[in-house]
PDB file of C-alpha atoms in Angstrom:
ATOM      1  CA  UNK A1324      99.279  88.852  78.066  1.00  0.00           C
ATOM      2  CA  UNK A1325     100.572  92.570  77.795  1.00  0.00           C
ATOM      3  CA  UNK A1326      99.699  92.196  74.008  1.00  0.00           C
ATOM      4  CA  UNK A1327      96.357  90.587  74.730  1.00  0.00           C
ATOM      5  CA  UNK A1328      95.615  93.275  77.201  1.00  0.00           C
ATOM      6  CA  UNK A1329      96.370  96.226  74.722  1.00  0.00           C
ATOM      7  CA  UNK A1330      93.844  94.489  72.163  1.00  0.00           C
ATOM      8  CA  UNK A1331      91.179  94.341  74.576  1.00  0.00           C
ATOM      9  CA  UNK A1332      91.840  98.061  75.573  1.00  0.00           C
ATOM     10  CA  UNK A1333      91.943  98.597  71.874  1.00  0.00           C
ATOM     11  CA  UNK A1334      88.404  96.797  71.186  1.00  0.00           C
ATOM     12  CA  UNK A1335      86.287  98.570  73.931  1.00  0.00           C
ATOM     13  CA  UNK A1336      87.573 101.548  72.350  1.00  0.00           C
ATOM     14  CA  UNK A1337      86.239 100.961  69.489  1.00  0.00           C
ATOM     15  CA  UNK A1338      82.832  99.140  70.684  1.00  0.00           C
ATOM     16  CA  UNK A1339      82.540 102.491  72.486  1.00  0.00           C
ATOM     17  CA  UNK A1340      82.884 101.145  76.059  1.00  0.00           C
ATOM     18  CA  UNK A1341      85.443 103.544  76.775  1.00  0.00           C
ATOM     19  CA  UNK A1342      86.932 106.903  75.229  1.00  0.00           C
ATOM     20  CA  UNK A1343      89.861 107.144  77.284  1.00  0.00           C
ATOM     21  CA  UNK A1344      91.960 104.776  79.922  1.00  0.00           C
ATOM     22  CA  UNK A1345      95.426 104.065  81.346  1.00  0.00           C
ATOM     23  CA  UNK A1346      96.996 100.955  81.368  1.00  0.00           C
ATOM     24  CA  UNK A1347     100.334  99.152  82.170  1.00  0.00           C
ATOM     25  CA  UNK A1348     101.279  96.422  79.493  1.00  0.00           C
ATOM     26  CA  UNK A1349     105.073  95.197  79.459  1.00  0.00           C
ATOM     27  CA  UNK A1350     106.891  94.524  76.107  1.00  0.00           C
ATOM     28  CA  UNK A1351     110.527  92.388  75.306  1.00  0.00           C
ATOM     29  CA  UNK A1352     113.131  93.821  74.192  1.00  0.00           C
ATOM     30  CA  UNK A1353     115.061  92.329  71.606  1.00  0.00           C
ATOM     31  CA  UNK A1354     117.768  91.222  74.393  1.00  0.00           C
ATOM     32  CA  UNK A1355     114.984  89.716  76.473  1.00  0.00           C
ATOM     33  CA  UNK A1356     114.374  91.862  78.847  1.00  0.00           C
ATOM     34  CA  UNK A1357     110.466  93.313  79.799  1.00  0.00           C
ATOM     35  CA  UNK A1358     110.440  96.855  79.969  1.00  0.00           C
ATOM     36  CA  UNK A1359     107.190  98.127  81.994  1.00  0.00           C
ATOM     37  CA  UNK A1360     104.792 100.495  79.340  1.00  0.00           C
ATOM     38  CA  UNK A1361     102.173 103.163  81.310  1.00  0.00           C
ATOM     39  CA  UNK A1362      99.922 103.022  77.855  1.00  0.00           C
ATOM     40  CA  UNK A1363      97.626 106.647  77.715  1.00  0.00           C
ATOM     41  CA  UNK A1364      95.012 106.173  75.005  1.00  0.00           C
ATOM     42  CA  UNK A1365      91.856 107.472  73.587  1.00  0.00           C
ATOM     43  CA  UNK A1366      89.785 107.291  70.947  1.00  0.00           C
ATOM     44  CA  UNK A1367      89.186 109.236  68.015  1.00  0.00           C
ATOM     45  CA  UNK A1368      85.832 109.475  65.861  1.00  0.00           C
ATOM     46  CA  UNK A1369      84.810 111.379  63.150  1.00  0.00           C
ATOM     47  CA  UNK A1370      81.085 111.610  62.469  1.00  0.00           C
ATOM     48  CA  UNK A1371      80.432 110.076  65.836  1.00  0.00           C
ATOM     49  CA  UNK A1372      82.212 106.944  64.368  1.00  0.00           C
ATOM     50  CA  UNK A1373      85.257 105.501  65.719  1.00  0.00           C
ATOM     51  CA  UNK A1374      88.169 106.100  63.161  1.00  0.00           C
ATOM     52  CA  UNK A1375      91.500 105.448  65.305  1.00  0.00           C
ATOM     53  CA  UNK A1376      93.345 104.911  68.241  1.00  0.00           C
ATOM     54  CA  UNK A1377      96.169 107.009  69.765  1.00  0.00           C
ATOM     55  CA  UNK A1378      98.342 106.374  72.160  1.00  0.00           C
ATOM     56  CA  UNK A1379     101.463 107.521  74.617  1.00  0.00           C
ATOM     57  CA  UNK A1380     103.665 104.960  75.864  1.00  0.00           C
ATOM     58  CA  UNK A1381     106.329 105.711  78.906  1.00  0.00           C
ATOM     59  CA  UNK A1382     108.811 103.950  79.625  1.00  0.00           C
ATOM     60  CA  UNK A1383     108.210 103.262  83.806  1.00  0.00           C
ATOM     61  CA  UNK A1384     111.541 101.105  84.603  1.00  0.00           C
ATOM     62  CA  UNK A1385     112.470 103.634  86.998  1.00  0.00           C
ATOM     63  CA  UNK A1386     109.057 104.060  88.588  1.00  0.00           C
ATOM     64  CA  UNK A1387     108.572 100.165  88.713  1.00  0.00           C
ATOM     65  CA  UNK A1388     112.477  99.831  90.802  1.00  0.00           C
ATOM     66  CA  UNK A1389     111.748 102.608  93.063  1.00  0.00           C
ATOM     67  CA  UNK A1390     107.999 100.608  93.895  1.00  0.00           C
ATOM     68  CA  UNK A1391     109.718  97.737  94.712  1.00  0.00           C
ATOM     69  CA  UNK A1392     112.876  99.130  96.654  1.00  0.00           C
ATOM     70  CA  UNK A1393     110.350 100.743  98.906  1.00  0.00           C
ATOM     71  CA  UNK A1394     108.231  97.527  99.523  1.00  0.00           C
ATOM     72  CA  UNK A1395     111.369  95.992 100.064  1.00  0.00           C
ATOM     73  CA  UNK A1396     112.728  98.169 102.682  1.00  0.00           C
ATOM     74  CA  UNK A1397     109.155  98.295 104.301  1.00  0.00           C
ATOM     75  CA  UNK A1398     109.341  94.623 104.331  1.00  0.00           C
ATOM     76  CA  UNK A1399     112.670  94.806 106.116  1.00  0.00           C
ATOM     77  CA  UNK A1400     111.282  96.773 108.527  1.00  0.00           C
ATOM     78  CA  UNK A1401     108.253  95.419 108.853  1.00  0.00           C
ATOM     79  CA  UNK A1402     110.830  92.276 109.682  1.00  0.00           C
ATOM     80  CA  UNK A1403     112.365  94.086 112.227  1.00  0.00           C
ATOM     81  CA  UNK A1404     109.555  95.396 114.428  1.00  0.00           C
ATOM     82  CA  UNK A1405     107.563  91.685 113.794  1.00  0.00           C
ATOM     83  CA  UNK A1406     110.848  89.694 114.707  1.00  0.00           C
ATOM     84  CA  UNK A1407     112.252  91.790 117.701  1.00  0.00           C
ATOM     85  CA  UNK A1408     112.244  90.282 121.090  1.00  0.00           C
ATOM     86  CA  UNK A1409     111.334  92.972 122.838  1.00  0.00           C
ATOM     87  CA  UNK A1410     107.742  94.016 123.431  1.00  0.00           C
ATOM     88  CA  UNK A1411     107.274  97.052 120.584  1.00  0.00           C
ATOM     89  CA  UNK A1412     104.570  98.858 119.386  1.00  0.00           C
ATOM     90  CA  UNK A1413     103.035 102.120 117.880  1.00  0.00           C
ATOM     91  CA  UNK A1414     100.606 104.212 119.516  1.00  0.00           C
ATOM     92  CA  UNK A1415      99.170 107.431 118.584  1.00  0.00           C
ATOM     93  CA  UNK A1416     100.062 110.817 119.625  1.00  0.00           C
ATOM     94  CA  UNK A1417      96.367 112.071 119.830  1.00  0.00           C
ATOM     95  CA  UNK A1418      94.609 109.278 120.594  1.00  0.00           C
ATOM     96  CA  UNK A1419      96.620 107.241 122.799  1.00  0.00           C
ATOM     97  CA  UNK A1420      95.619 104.120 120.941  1.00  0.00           C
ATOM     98  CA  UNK A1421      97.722 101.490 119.763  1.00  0.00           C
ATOM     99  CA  UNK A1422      98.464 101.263 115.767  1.00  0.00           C
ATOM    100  CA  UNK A1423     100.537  98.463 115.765  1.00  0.00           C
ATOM    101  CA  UNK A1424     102.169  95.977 118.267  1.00  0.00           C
ATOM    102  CA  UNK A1425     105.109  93.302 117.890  1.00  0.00           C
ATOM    103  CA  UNK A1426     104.469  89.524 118.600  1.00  0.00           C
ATOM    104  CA  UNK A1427     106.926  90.109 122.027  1.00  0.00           C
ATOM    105  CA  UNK A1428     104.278  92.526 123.318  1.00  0.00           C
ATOM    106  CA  UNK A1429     101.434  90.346 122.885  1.00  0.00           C
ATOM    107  CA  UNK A1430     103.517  87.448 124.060  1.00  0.00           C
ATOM    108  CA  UNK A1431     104.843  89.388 126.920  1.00  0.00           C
ATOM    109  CA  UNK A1432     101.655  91.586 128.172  1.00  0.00           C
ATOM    110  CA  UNK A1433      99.364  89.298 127.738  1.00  0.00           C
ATOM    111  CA  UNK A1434      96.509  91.036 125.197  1.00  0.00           C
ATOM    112  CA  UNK A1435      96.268  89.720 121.843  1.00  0.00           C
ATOM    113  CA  UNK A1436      97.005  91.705 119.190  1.00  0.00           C
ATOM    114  CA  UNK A1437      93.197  92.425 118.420  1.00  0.00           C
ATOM    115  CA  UNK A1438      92.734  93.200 122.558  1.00  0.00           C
ATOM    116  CA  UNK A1439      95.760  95.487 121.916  1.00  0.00           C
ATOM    117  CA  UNK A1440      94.178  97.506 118.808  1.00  0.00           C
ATOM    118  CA  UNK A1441      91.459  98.735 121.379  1.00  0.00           C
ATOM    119  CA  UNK A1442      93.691 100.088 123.993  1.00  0.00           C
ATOM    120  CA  UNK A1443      95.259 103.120 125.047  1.00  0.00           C
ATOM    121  CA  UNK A1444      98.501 103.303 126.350  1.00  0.00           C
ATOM    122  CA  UNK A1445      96.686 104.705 129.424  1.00  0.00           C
ATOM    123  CA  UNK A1446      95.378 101.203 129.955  1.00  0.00           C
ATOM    124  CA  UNK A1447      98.857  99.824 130.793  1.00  0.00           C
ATOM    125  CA  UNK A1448      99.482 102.141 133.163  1.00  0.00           C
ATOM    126  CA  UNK A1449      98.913 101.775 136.616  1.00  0.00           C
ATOM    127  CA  UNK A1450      95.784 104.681 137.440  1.00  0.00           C
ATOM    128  CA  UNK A1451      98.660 106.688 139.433  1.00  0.00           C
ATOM    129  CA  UNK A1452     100.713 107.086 136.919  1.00  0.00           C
ATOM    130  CA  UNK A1453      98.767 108.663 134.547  1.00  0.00           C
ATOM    131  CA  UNK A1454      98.903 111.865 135.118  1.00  0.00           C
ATOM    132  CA  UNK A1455     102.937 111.879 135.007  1.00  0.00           C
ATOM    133  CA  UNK A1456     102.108 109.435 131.454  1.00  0.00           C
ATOM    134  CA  UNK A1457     100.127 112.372 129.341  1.00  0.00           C
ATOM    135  CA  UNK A1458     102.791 115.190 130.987  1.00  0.00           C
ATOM    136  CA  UNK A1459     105.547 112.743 129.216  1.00  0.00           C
ATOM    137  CA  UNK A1460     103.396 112.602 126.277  1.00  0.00           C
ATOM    138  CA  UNK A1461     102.672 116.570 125.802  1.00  0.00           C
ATOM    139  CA  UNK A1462     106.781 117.071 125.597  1.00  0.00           C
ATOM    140  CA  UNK A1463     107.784 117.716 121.925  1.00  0.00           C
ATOM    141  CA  UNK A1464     110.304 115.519 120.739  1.00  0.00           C
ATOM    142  CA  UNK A1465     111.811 114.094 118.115  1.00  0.00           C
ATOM    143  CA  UNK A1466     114.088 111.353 116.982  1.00  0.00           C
ATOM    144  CA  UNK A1467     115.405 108.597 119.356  1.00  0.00           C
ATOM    145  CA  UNK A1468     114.414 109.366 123.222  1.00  0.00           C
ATOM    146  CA  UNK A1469     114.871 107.691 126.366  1.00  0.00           C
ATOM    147  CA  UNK A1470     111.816 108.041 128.576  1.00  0.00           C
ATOM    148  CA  UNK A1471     112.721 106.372 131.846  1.00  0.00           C
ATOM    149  CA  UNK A1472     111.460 104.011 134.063  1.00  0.00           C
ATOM    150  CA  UNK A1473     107.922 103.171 134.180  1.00  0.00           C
ATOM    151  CA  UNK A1474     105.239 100.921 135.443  1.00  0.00           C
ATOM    152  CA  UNK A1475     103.473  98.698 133.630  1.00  0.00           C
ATOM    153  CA  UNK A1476     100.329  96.646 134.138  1.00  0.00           C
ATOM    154  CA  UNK A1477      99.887  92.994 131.985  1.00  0.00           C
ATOM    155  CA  UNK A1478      96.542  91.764 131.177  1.00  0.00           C
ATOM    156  CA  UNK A1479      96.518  89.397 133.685  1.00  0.00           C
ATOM    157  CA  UNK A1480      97.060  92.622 136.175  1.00  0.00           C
ATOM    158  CA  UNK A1481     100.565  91.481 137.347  1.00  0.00           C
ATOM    159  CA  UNK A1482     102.647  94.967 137.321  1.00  0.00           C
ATOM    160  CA  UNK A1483     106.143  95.273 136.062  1.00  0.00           C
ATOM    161  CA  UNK A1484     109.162  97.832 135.342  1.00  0.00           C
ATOM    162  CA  UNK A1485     109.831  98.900 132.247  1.00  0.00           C
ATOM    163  CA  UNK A1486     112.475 100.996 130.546  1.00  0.00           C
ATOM    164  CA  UNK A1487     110.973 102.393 127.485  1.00  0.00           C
ATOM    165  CA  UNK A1488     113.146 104.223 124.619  1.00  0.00           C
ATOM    166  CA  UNK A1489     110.353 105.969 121.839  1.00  0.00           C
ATOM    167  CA  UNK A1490     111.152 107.152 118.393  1.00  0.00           C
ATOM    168  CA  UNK A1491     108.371 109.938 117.118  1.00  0.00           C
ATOM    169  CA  UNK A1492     107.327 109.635 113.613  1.00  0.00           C
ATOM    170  CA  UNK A1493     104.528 109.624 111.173  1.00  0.00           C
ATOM    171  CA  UNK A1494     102.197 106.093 111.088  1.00  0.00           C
ATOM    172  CA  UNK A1495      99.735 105.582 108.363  1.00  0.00           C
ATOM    173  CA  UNK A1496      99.620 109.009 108.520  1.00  0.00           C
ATOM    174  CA  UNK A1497      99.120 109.558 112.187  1.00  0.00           C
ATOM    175  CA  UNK A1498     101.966 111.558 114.465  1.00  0.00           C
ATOM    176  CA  UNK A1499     102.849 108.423 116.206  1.00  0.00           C
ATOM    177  CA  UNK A1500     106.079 107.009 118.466  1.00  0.00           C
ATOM    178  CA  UNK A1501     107.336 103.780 118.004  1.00  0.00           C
ATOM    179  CA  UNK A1502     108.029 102.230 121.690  1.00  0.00           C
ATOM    180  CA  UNK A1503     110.531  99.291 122.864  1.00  0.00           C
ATOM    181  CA  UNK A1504     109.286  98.078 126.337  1.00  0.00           C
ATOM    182  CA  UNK A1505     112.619  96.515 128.224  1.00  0.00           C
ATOM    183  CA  UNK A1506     111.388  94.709 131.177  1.00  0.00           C
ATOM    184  CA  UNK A1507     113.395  95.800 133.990  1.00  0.00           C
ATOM    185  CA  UNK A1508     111.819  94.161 136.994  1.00  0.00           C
ATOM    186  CA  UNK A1509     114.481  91.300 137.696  1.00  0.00           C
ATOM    187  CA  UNK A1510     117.155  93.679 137.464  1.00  0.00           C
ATOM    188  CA  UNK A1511     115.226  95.743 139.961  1.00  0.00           C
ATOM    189  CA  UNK A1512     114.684  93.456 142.292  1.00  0.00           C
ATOM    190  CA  UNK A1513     118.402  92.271 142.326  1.00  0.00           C
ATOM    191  CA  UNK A1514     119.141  96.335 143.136  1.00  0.00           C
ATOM    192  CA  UNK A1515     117.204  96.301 145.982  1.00  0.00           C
ATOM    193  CA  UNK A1516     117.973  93.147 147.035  1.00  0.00           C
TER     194      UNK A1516
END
């Protein structure tokens, strides 16, 4: 198909569909394996006719691995926040709003993922803790941080104690922290009791 594909490229060229264009095409090599081509072409006329092709083929093995060991290690850790027990998500720094939240927060809190994606953080929060919520939030930090205990309100408005550790980074391009939820409440209780 990489060979049918070049012919094609090769015949709107010609037809006049198209002067220039980029296109990936893989060959064999003689030991079997497919090397990945980035083809660069364009055509060439004299008196306004078409008269040849030329091309620029790179060699984009290295290009091609590094793709894949980066969707690879996003897929690990896309693993690892899906999979986690705990309640996790992403919010955003400006906003408030959530980015992204485990299958353990929706599970655990109540909202479903979609209900989730229209919240604020704010809206999980008792209204009396706010104010102590967006002073947390206005500290710079960076890297791995504990943030103490909080409150917590579920959907179904049942309150509980949380210990939350946050992790600030960037999020589809958003300043964003990544947040693990520990329910603390039966521990709690067993303190005081």
């Amino acid at each position: 198909d990489s060979l049918e594909l070049a012919r094609e490229m090769t015949r709107r060229k010609i037809a006049g569909e198209a002067m220039t264009s980029t296109y990936e095409i893989a060959i064999i090599a003689k030991d079997g394996h497919r090397i990945p081509l980035e083809v660069n072409s364009r055509l060439i006329c004299e008196g306004g006719k078409p008269v040849a092709v030329q091309g620029i083929a790179r060699d984009i093995t290295e290009r091609k691995q590094a793709e894949e060991a980066v969707r690879a290690s996003e897929e690990r850790y896309r693993l690892l926040f899906d999979c986690n027990p705990l309640p996790m998500w992403v919010y955003d720094l400006e906003t408030l709003g959530f980015l992204a939240v485990n299958e353990a927060a929706v599970r655990h809190y109540g909202y479903s993922r979609e209900e989730f994606l229209v919240l604020t953080i704010k809206d999980l929060r008792p209204p009396e803790d706010i104010p102590a919520l967006l002073a947390e939030v206005a500290k710079v930090s960076t890297g791995l941080r504990l943030t103490g205990d909080w409150k917590h309100r579920k959907k179904d408005g049942t309150v509980i104690d949380v210990e939350i550790t946050s992790y600030a980074l960037t999020f589809a391009g958003r300043r964003a922290k990544l947040v693990l939820a520990n329910d603390i409440t039966e521990r709690k209780r067993a303190e005081e009791a």
